[in-house]
Short mmCIF file of C-alpha atoms and ligand atoms in Angstrom, two decimals:
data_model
loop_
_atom_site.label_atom_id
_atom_site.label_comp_id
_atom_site.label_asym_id
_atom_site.label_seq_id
_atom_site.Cartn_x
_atom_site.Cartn_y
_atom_site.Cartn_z
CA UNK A 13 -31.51 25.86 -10.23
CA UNK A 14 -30.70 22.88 -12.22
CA UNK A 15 -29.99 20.38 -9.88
CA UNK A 16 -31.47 17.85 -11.71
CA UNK A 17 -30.18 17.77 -14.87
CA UNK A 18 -26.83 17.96 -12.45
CA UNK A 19 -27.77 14.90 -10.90
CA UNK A 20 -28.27 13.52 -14.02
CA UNK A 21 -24.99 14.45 -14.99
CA UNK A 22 -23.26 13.43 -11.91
CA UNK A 23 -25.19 9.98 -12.52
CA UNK A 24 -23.86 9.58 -15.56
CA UNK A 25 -20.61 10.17 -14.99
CA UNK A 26 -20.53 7.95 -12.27
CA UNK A 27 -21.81 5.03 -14.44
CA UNK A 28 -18.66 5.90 -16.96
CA UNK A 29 -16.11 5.97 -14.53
CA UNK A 30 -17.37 2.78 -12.89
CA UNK A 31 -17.46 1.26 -17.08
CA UNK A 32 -13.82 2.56 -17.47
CA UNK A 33 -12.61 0.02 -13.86
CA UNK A 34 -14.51 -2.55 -14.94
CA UNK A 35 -12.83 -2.70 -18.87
CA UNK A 36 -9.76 -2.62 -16.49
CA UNK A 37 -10.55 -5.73 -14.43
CA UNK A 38 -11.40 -7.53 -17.59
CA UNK A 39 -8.12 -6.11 -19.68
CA UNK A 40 -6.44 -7.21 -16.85
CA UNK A 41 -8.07 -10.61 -16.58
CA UNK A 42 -6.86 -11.74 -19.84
CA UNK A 43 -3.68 -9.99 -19.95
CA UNK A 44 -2.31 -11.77 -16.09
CA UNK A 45 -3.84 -15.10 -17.54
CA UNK A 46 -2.15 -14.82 -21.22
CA UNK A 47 1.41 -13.40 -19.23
CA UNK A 48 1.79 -16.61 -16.42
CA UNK A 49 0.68 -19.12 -18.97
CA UNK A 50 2.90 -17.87 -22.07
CA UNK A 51 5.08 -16.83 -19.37
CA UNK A 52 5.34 -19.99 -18.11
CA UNK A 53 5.53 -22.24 -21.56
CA UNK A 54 8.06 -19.94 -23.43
CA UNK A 55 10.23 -20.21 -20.41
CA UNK A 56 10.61 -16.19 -19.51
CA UNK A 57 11.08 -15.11 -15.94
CA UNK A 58 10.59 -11.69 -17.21
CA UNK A 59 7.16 -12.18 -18.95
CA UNK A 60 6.25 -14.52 -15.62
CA UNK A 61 7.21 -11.58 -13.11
CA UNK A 62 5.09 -8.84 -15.53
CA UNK A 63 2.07 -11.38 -15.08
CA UNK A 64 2.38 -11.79 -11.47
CA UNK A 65 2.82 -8.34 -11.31
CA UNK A 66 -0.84 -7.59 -13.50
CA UNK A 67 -2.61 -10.03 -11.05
CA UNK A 68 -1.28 -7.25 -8.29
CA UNK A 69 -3.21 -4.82 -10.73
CA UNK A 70 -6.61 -6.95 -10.36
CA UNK A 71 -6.46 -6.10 -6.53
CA UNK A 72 -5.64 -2.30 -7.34
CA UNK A 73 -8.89 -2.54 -9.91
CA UNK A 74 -10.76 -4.21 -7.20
CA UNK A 75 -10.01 -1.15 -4.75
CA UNK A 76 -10.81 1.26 -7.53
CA UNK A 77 -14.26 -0.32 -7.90
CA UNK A 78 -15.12 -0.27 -4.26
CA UNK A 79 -14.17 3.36 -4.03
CA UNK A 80 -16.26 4.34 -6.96
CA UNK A 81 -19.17 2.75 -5.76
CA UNK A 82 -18.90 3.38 -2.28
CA UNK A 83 -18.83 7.24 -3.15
CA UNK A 84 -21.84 6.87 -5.75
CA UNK A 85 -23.61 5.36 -2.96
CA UNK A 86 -22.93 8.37 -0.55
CA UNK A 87 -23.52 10.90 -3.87
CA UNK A 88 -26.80 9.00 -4.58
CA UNK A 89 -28.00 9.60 -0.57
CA UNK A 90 -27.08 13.04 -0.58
CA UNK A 91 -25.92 15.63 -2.67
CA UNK A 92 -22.62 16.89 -1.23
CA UNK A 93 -22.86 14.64 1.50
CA UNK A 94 -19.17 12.98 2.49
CA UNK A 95 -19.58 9.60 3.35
CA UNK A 96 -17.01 9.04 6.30
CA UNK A 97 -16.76 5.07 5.69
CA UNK A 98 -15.52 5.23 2.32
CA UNK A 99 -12.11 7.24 3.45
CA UNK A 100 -11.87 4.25 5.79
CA UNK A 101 -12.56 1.60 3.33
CA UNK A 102 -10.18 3.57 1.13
CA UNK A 103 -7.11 3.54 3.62
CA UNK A 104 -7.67 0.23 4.52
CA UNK A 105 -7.88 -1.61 0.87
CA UNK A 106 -4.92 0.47 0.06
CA UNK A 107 -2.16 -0.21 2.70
CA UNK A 108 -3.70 -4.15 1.72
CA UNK A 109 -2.59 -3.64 -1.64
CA UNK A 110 0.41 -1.95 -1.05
CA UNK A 111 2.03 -5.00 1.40
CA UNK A 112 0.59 -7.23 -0.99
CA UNK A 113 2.89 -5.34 -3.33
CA UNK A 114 5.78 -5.29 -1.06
CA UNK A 115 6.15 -8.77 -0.65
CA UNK A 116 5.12 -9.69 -4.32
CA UNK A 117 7.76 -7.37 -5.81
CA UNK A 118 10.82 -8.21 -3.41
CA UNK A 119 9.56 -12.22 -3.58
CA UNK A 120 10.39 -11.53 -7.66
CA UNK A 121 13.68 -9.93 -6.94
CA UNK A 122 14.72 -12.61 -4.77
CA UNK A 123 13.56 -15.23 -6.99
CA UNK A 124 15.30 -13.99 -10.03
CA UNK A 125 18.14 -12.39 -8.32
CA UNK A 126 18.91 -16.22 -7.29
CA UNK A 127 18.55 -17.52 -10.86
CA UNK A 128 20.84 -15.11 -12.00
CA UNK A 129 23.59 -17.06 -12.53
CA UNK A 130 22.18 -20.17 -13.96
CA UNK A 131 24.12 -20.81 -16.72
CA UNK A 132 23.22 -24.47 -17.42
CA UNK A 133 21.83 -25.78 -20.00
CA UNK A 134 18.05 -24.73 -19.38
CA UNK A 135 15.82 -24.28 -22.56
CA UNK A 136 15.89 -20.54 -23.98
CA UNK A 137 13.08 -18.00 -23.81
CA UNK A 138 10.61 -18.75 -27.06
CA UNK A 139 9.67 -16.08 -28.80
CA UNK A 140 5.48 -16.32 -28.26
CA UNK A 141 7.03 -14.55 -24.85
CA UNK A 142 8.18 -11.65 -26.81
CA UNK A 143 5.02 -11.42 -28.86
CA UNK A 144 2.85 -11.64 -25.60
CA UNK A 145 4.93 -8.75 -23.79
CA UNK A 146 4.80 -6.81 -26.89
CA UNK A 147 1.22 -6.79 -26.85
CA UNK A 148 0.70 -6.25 -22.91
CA UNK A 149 2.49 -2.73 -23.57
CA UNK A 150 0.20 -1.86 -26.85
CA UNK A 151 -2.81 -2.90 -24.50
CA UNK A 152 -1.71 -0.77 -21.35
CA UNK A 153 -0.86 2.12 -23.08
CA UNK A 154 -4.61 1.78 -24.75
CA UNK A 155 -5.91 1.44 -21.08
CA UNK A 156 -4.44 4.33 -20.01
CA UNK A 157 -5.52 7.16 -22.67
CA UNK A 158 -8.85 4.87 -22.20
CA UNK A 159 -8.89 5.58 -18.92
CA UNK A 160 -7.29 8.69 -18.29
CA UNK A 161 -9.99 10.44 -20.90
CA UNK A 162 -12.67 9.08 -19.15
CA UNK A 163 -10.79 10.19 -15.68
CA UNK A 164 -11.04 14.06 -17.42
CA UNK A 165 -14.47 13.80 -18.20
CA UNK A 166 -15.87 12.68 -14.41
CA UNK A 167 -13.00 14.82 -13.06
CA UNK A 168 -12.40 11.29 -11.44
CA UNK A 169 -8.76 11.55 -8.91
CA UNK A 170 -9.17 7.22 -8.76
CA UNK A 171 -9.36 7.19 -12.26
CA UNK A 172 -6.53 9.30 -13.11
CA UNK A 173 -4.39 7.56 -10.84
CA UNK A 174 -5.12 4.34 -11.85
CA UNK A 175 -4.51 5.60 -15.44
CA UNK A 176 -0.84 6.28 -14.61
CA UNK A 177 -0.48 2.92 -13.39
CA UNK A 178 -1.77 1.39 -16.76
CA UNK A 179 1.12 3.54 -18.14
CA UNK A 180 3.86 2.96 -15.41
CA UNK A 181 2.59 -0.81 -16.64
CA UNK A 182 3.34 -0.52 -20.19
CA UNK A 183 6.99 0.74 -18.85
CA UNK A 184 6.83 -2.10 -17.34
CA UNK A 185 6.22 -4.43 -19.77
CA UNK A 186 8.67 -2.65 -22.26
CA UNK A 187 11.28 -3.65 -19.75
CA UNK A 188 10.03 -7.27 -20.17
CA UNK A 189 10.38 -7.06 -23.91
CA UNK A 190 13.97 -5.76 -23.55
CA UNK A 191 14.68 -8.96 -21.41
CA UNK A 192 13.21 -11.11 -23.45
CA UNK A 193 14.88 -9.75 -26.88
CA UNK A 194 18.75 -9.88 -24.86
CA UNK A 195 17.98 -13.15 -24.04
CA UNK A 196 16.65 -14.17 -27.62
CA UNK A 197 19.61 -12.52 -29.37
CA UNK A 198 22.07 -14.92 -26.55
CA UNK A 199 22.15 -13.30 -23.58
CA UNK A 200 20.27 -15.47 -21.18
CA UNK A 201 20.72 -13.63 -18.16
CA UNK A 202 18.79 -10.57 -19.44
CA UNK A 203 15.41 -11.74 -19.14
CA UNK A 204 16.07 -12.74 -15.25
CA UNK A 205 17.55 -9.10 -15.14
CA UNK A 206 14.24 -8.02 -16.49
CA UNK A 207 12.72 -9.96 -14.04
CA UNK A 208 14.58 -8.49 -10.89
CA UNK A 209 13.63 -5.18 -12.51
CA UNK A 210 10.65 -5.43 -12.44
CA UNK A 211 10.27 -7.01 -9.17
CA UNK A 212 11.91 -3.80 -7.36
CA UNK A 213 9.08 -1.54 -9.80
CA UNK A 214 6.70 -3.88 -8.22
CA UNK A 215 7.89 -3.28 -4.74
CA UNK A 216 8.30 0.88 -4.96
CA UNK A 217 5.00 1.12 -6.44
CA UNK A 218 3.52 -0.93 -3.30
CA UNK A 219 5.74 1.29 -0.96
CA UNK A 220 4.93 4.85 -2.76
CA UNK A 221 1.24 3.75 -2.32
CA UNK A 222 1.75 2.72 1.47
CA UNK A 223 3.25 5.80 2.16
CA UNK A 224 0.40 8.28 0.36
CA UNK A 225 -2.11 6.41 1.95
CA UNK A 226 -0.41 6.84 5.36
CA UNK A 227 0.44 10.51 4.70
CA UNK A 228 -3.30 11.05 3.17
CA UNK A 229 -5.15 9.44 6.64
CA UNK A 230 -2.54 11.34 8.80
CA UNK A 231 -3.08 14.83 7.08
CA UNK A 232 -7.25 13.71 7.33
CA UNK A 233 -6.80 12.88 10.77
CA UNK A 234 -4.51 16.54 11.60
CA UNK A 235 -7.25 18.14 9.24
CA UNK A 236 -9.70 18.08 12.56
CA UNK A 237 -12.20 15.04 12.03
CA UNK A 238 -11.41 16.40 15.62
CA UNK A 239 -15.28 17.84 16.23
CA UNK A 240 -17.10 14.18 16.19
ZN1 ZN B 323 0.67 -2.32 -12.26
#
């Protein structure tokens, strides 16, 4: 038997996955801090919804990084061993995230949805916006081939999820950069279009994650933890 060079493996690849989260916390970091400010300055609702919409990404990262932990602990105590309170931990930081999503996304719709038919004479969207949103979707489509071949390698399920959000992310952001380019080229209402857009993306990916995480605990629970 080689169990230990397995372990070794198994050790290893739970030190890359866990490397691959954290380059997503910190990506994520600078990218929600360089959106709301730029966001903010070059006047774009769009660029301003994408950033409040990567700061709901930090709390996705954050769940990521307990889960990978919490099952390295329960790997490192046992081989094979399932560690109940991580499925719990799991449900639990997920429905959080996904309300938290809920309310951000349809708080964005309603905000913009509002604005929509300001047509006085508010200053136009600059174009450091465009540069910034351009940028977000060059560094979240990095993040997810980043990601996702790291997610092959450790056979990782978090990790390959949370590398199709860095992509459904960069759609995201293209959308901003759309908005921002109507409204640059005179059609001001296009970036708060943007914005409303990607307010509702922000809102079904809270919901589709609610309603996994629901479905996953009720198939877990139907599964038979029945013999406790
Ligand atoms: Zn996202």
């Amino acid at each position: 038997m080689s169990s230990t060079s397995e372990h070794g493996r198994k050790k290893h690849d739970a030190a890359s996955a866990f490397r691959a989260a954290q380059a997503s916390v910190l990506l994520n970091a600078v990218l929600m801090t360089v959106q709301i400010a730029i966001g903010w300055m070059a006047f774009s609702d769009g660029l301003l919804a994408d950033g409040v919409h990567t700061l709901a990404d930090l709390g996705a990262d954050g769940m990521v990084l307990i889960v990978l932990r919490l099952s390295t602990a329960a790997a490192q105590r046992r081989a094979g061993f399932e560690f109940e309170g991580s499925d719990w931990y799991e449900t639990a930081g997920s429905l959080f995230i996904s309300i938290l999503l809920i309310a951000t996304g349809m708080e964005t719709l309603w905000t913009s949805l509002s604005h929509l038919n300001d047509t006085g004479n508010g200053p136009s969207v600059h174009a450091a916006a465009l540069v910034v949103a351009v940028f977000v979707i060059v560094a979240k489509e990095g993040l997810f081939r980043y990601i996702m071949s790291v997610a092959k390698r450790t056979r990782s399920s978090v990790l390959v999820a949370s590398a199709w959000h860095a992509r459904s992310d960069a759609i995201s952001a293209c959308v901003a950069v759309l908005g921002i380019a109507g409204s640059m080229a005179g059609v001001p209402m296009s970036d708060r279009v943007a914005a409303a857009l990607i307010g509702l993306m922000i809102a079904r990916m809270g919901w589709t994650l609610g309603w996994k995480t629901f479905k996953d605990s009720f198939a877990r629970t139907a599964a038979g933890t029945t013999g406790r």
